[in-house]
């Protein structure tokens, strides 16, 4: 898994690869850093290059969403592929994660 | 030719650590691919085995090994995962991992006995599961 961060204010974290029990911590660290940066108003997690996401990754995304909410920052997930979208839907998190429709 | 199920048991044993979960889910998907399963069934099995293995890694005693048996049958793949558990560990049925596993598998069960936790699951060849 690789993560690149782009932008200030609206920070886009683009993730490539598989998010699972062994890589979720890395995503957590990147999210924490993005949410803590002083100019951040919104964090967008782009999953368009993620082929696999399990509950370990979902827990990190949900915790990121909660932290953003506590700090009155925007948070959303974009670009989820159909398989990733399916797992998010099973857990009832589609709206919570601000997943874009379509 | 007979009508008996061909026996092609696959067994994989790994250290019960997070880094090995990807290997188990890949083997599971490969078994389904070789059985010519539907794409949805392959991906559901991959995810179900991932979640089962991750749950058992969380329950594992220090230094434990995770045993995984995959049994391809004509209409489904059956999987049995076993780990030596730390005291009082159990599979939380309220966890997101169990929620995903039970949604994607056509059968799933977890049981603790004699210091071990076992998860058994099956995914049918083509039954459509929609979220």
Short mmCIF file of C-alpha atoms in Angstrom, two decimals:
data_model
loop_
_atom_site.label_atom_id
_atom_site.label_comp_id
_atom_site.label_asym_id
_atom_site.label_seq_id
_atom_site.Cartn_x
_atom_site.Cartn_y
_atom_site.Cartn_z
CA UNK A 1 0.00 0.00 0.00
CA UNK A 2 1.19 3.53 -0.79
CA UNK A 3 -0.30 6.85 0.26
CA UNK A 4 0.34 10.24 -1.27
CA UNK A 5 -0.89 13.47 0.25
CA UNK A 6 -1.68 16.50 -1.86
CA UNK A 7 -3.00 19.97 -1.14
CA UNK A 8 -3.34 22.22 1.87
CA UNK A 9 -6.66 23.19 3.31
CA UNK A 10 -8.43 20.51 1.35
CA UNK A 11 -6.03 17.59 1.73
CA UNK A 12 -6.39 14.62 -0.63
CA UNK A 13 -4.91 11.31 0.52
CA UNK A 14 -4.59 9.01 -2.48
CA UNK A 15 -4.19 5.39 -1.47
CA UNK A 16 -2.86 2.68 -3.78
CA UNK A 17 -2.95 -1.05 -3.02
CA UNK A 18 -4.62 -3.15 -0.33
CA UNK A 19 -5.82 -1.86 3.04
CA UNK A 20 -5.94 -4.67 5.61
CA UNK A 21 -4.81 -5.60 9.12
CA UNK A 22 -1.14 -5.21 8.17
CA UNK A 23 -1.42 -1.83 6.42
CA UNK A 24 -4.24 -0.07 8.31
CA UNK A 25 -1.84 1.54 10.80
CA UNK A 26 -0.04 3.30 7.97
CA UNK A 27 -3.33 4.76 6.76
CA UNK A 28 -4.14 5.77 10.35
CA UNK A 29 -0.84 7.67 10.60
CA UNK A 30 -1.42 9.47 7.30
CA UNK A 31 -4.97 10.41 8.33
CA UNK A 32 -3.81 11.63 11.74
CA UNK A 33 -1.16 13.81 10.10
CA UNK A 34 -3.61 15.25 7.57
CA UNK A 35 -6.24 15.97 10.24
CA UNK A 36 -3.65 17.58 12.53
CA UNK A 37 -2.09 19.92 9.95
CA UNK A 38 -2.97 23.47 10.93
CA UNK A 39 -4.40 24.61 7.59
CA UNK A 40 -6.57 21.57 7.04
CA UNK A 41 -10.27 22.23 6.53
CA UNK A 42 -11.17 18.96 4.84
CA UNK A 43 -9.65 15.52 4.25
CA UNK A 44 -10.59 13.51 1.17
CA UNK A 45 -9.52 9.87 0.99
CA UNK A 46 -9.29 8.75 -2.63
CA UNK A 47 -9.74 4.97 -2.87
CA UNK A 48 -9.83 4.73 -6.67
CA UNK A 49 -6.55 2.72 -6.70
CA UNK A 50 -7.54 0.48 -3.78
CA UNK A 51 -8.44 -3.06 -4.83
CA UNK A 52 -9.04 -4.45 -1.35
CA UNK A 53 -10.38 -2.92 1.85
CA UNK A 54 -11.42 -4.92 4.92
CA UNK A 55 -12.77 -4.14 8.38
CA UNK A 56 -9.34 -3.06 9.64
CA UNK A 57 -9.29 -0.33 6.98
CA UNK A 58 -12.90 0.59 7.65
CA UNK A 59 -12.18 1.09 11.36
CA UNK A 60 -9.44 3.58 10.42
CA UNK A 61 -11.75 5.45 8.04
CA UNK A 62 -14.50 5.62 10.67
CA UNK A 63 -12.08 6.87 13.31
CA UNK A 64 -10.84 9.51 10.85
CA UNK A 65 -14.40 10.60 10.19
CA UNK A 66 -15.06 10.90 13.95
CA UNK A 67 -11.89 12.92 14.55
CA UNK A 68 -12.77 15.23 11.67
CA UNK A 69 -16.26 15.72 13.06
CA UNK A 70 -14.91 16.55 16.54
CA UNK A 71 -12.65 19.20 15.00
CA UNK A 72 -15.38 20.54 12.69
CA UNK A 73 -13.42 19.47 9.60
CA UNK A 74 -14.78 17.96 6.41
CA UNK A 75 -14.19 14.28 5.69
CA UNK A 76 -15.18 12.11 2.77
CA UNK A 77 -14.19 9.04 0.83
CA UNK A 78 -14.16 9.08 -2.98
CA UNK A 79 -13.52 6.74 -5.88
CA UNK A 80 -14.38 3.45 -4.17
CA UNK A 81 -14.41 0.54 -6.62
CA UNK A 82 -17.47 -1.76 -6.65
CA UNK A 83 -15.91 -4.37 -4.31
CA UNK A 84 -14.82 -1.73 -1.81
CA UNK A 85 -18.21 -0.04 -2.10
CA UNK A 86 -19.91 -3.38 -1.36
CA UNK A 87 -17.99 -3.86 1.91
CA UNK A 88 -18.74 -0.31 2.98
CA UNK A 89 -22.43 -0.91 2.21
CA UNK A 90 -22.51 -4.18 4.20
CA UNK A 91 -21.35 -2.33 7.27
CA UNK A 92 -23.86 0.47 6.74
CA UNK A 93 -21.16 3.14 6.46
CA UNK A 94 -21.88 4.54 3.00
CA UNK A 95 -23.40 7.77 4.30
CA UNK A 96 -21.11 8.07 7.34
CA UNK A 97 -18.05 8.05 5.10
CA UNK A 98 -19.59 10.57 2.73
CA UNK A 99 -19.13 8.15 -0.13
CA UNK A 100 -19.91 9.86 -3.40
CA UNK A 101 -22.82 8.39 -5.28
CA UNK A 102 -22.33 6.68 -8.66
CA UNK B 1 -16.00 -41.33 -13.87
CA UNK B 2 -17.89 -41.42 -10.58
CA UNK B 3 -20.13 -38.90 -8.88
CA UNK B 4 -17.95 -38.76 -5.76
CA UNK B 5 -16.64 -35.35 -4.78
CA UNK B 6 -13.01 -35.02 -5.80
CA UNK B 7 -10.86 -34.55 -2.72
CA UNK B 8 -8.32 -31.79 -3.17
CA UNK B 9 -7.75 -30.56 0.32
CA UNK B 10 -5.44 -27.54 0.63
CA UNK B 11 -3.78 -26.88 3.97
CA UNK B 12 -1.80 -23.77 4.82
CA UNK B 13 -0.13 -23.05 8.16
CA UNK B 14 1.30 -19.60 8.93
CA UNK B 15 2.32 -17.60 11.97
CA UNK B 16 -0.82 -16.01 13.41
CA UNK B 17 0.27 -12.46 12.62
CA UNK B 18 -1.22 -9.64 10.54
CA UNK B 19 1.37 -9.91 7.77
CA UNK B 20 0.25 -13.44 6.89
CA UNK B 21 -3.44 -12.67 6.39
CA UNK B 22 -2.88 -11.54 2.79
CA UNK B 23 -1.33 -14.90 1.93
CA UNK B 24 -4.32 -16.84 3.27
CA UNK B 25 -6.89 -14.74 1.41
CA UNK B 26 -4.88 -15.09 -1.81
CA UNK B 27 -4.75 -18.89 -1.48
CA UNK B 28 -8.51 -18.96 -0.83
CA UNK B 29 -9.22 -16.85 -3.91
CA UNK B 30 -6.92 -19.04 -5.99
CA UNK B 31 -8.78 -22.18 -4.90
CA UNK B 32 -12.06 -20.59 -6.05
CA UNK B 33 -10.51 -19.39 -9.33
CA UNK B 34 -9.27 -22.92 -10.08
CA UNK B 35 -12.76 -24.20 -9.31
CA UNK B 36 -14.09 -21.80 -11.97
CA UNK B 37 -16.27 -19.92 -9.49
CA UNK B 38 -18.11 -16.71 -10.37
CA UNK B 39 -16.12 -13.51 -9.91
CA UNK B 40 -18.45 -12.40 -7.08
CA UNK B 41 -17.99 -15.72 -5.30
CA UNK B 42 -14.20 -15.52 -5.65
CA UNK B 43 -14.08 -12.03 -4.22
CA UNK B 44 -16.57 -12.85 -1.44
CA UNK B 45 -14.47 -15.85 -0.42
CA UNK B 46 -11.29 -13.75 -0.49
CA UNK B 47 -12.88 -11.20 1.83
CA UNK B 48 -14.51 -13.79 4.13
CA UNK B 49 -11.23 -15.64 4.65
CA UNK B 50 -9.44 -12.33 5.23
CA UNK B 51 -11.88 -11.35 7.96
CA UNK B 52 -11.83 -14.81 9.55
CA UNK B 53 -8.03 -14.87 9.59
CA UNK B 54 -7.84 -11.31 10.96
CA UNK B 55 -10.30 -12.20 13.75
CA UNK B 56 -8.20 -15.23 14.70
CA UNK B 57 -4.95 -13.24 14.63
CA UNK B 58 -6.61 -11.00 17.21
CA UNK B 59 -7.41 -14.04 19.39
CA UNK B 60 -4.07 -15.83 18.97
CA UNK B 61 -1.78 -16.78 21.84
CA UNK B 62 1.77 -15.41 21.53
CA UNK B 63 3.73 -17.41 18.97
CA UNK B 64 0.63 -19.32 17.81
CA UNK B 65 0.25 -20.69 14.29
CA UNK B 66 -2.87 -20.23 12.21
CA UNK B 67 -4.06 -23.41 10.48
CA UNK B 68 -6.23 -23.03 7.40
CA UNK B 69 -7.89 -25.90 5.50
CA UNK B 70 -9.63 -25.22 2.22
CA UNK B 71 -11.84 -27.90 0.75
CA UNK B 72 -13.04 -27.22 -2.79
CA UNK B 73 -16.28 -29.03 -3.59
CA UNK B 74 -18.42 -28.87 -6.71
CA UNK B 75 -20.86 -26.29 -5.38
CA UNK B 76 -18.80 -24.50 -2.73
CA UNK B 77 -15.48 -24.00 -1.05
CA UNK B 78 -15.38 -24.95 2.64
CA UNK B 79 -12.79 -23.33 4.87
CA UNK B 80 -11.74 -24.15 8.43
CA UNK B 81 -9.36 -21.88 10.33
CA UNK B 82 -7.98 -22.79 13.76
CA UNK B 83 -5.69 -20.99 16.19
CA UNK B 84 -4.44 -21.57 19.74
CA UNK B 85 -6.06 -18.70 21.60
CA UNK B 86 -4.93 -16.52 24.45
CA UNK B 87 -7.02 -16.87 27.64
CA UNK B 88 -10.58 -15.49 27.41
CA UNK B 89 -10.19 -14.56 23.75
CA UNK B 90 -13.31 -14.96 21.65
CA UNK B 91 -14.69 -13.96 18.28
CA UNK B 92 -16.83 -10.89 18.88
CA UNK B 93 -20.04 -11.35 16.94
CA UNK B 94 -20.68 -7.63 17.21
CA UNK B 95 -17.42 -6.81 15.42
CA UNK B 96 -17.33 -5.32 11.95
CA UNK B 97 -15.16 -8.22 10.82
CA UNK B 98 -17.77 -10.82 11.81
CA UNK B 99 -20.49 -8.69 10.25
CA UNK B 100 -18.65 -8.68 6.90
CA UNK B 101 -17.73 -12.36 7.13
CA UNK B 102 -21.29 -13.50 7.79
CA UNK B 103 -22.67 -11.26 5.05
CA UNK B 104 -20.35 -12.67 2.38
CA UNK B 105 -20.13 -16.34 3.35
CA UNK B 106 -23.06 -18.66 2.72
CA UNK B 107 -22.30 -20.34 6.08
CA UNK B 108 -20.16 -19.18 9.01
CA UNK B 109 -19.57 -20.43 12.53
CA UNK B 110 -17.10 -19.71 15.33
CA UNK B 111 -16.47 -21.89 18.36
CA UNK B 112 -14.02 -22.03 21.23
CA UNK B 113 -12.94 -25.33 22.79
CA UNK B 114 -9.88 -26.63 24.61
CA UNK B 115 -7.96 -23.40 24.23
CA UNK B 116 -8.54 -23.19 20.49
CA UNK B 117 -10.82 -21.04 18.42
CA UNK B 118 -12.16 -22.41 15.15
CA UNK B 119 -13.97 -20.51 12.41
CA UNK B 120 -15.63 -22.55 9.70
CA UNK B 121 -17.15 -20.95 6.63
CA UNK B 122 -18.34 -21.79 3.16
CA UNK B 123 -18.99 -19.78 0.03
CA UNK B 124 -21.21 -21.24 -2.68
CA UNK B 125 -20.10 -21.22 -6.30
CA UNK B 126 -22.60 -18.74 -7.62
CA UNK B 127 -25.13 -17.64 -5.05
CA UNK B 128 -25.53 -13.92 -5.48
CA UNK B 129 -24.99 -11.91 -2.31
CA UNK B 130 -25.77 -8.24 -2.61
CA UNK B 131 -25.07 -5.58 -0.05
#
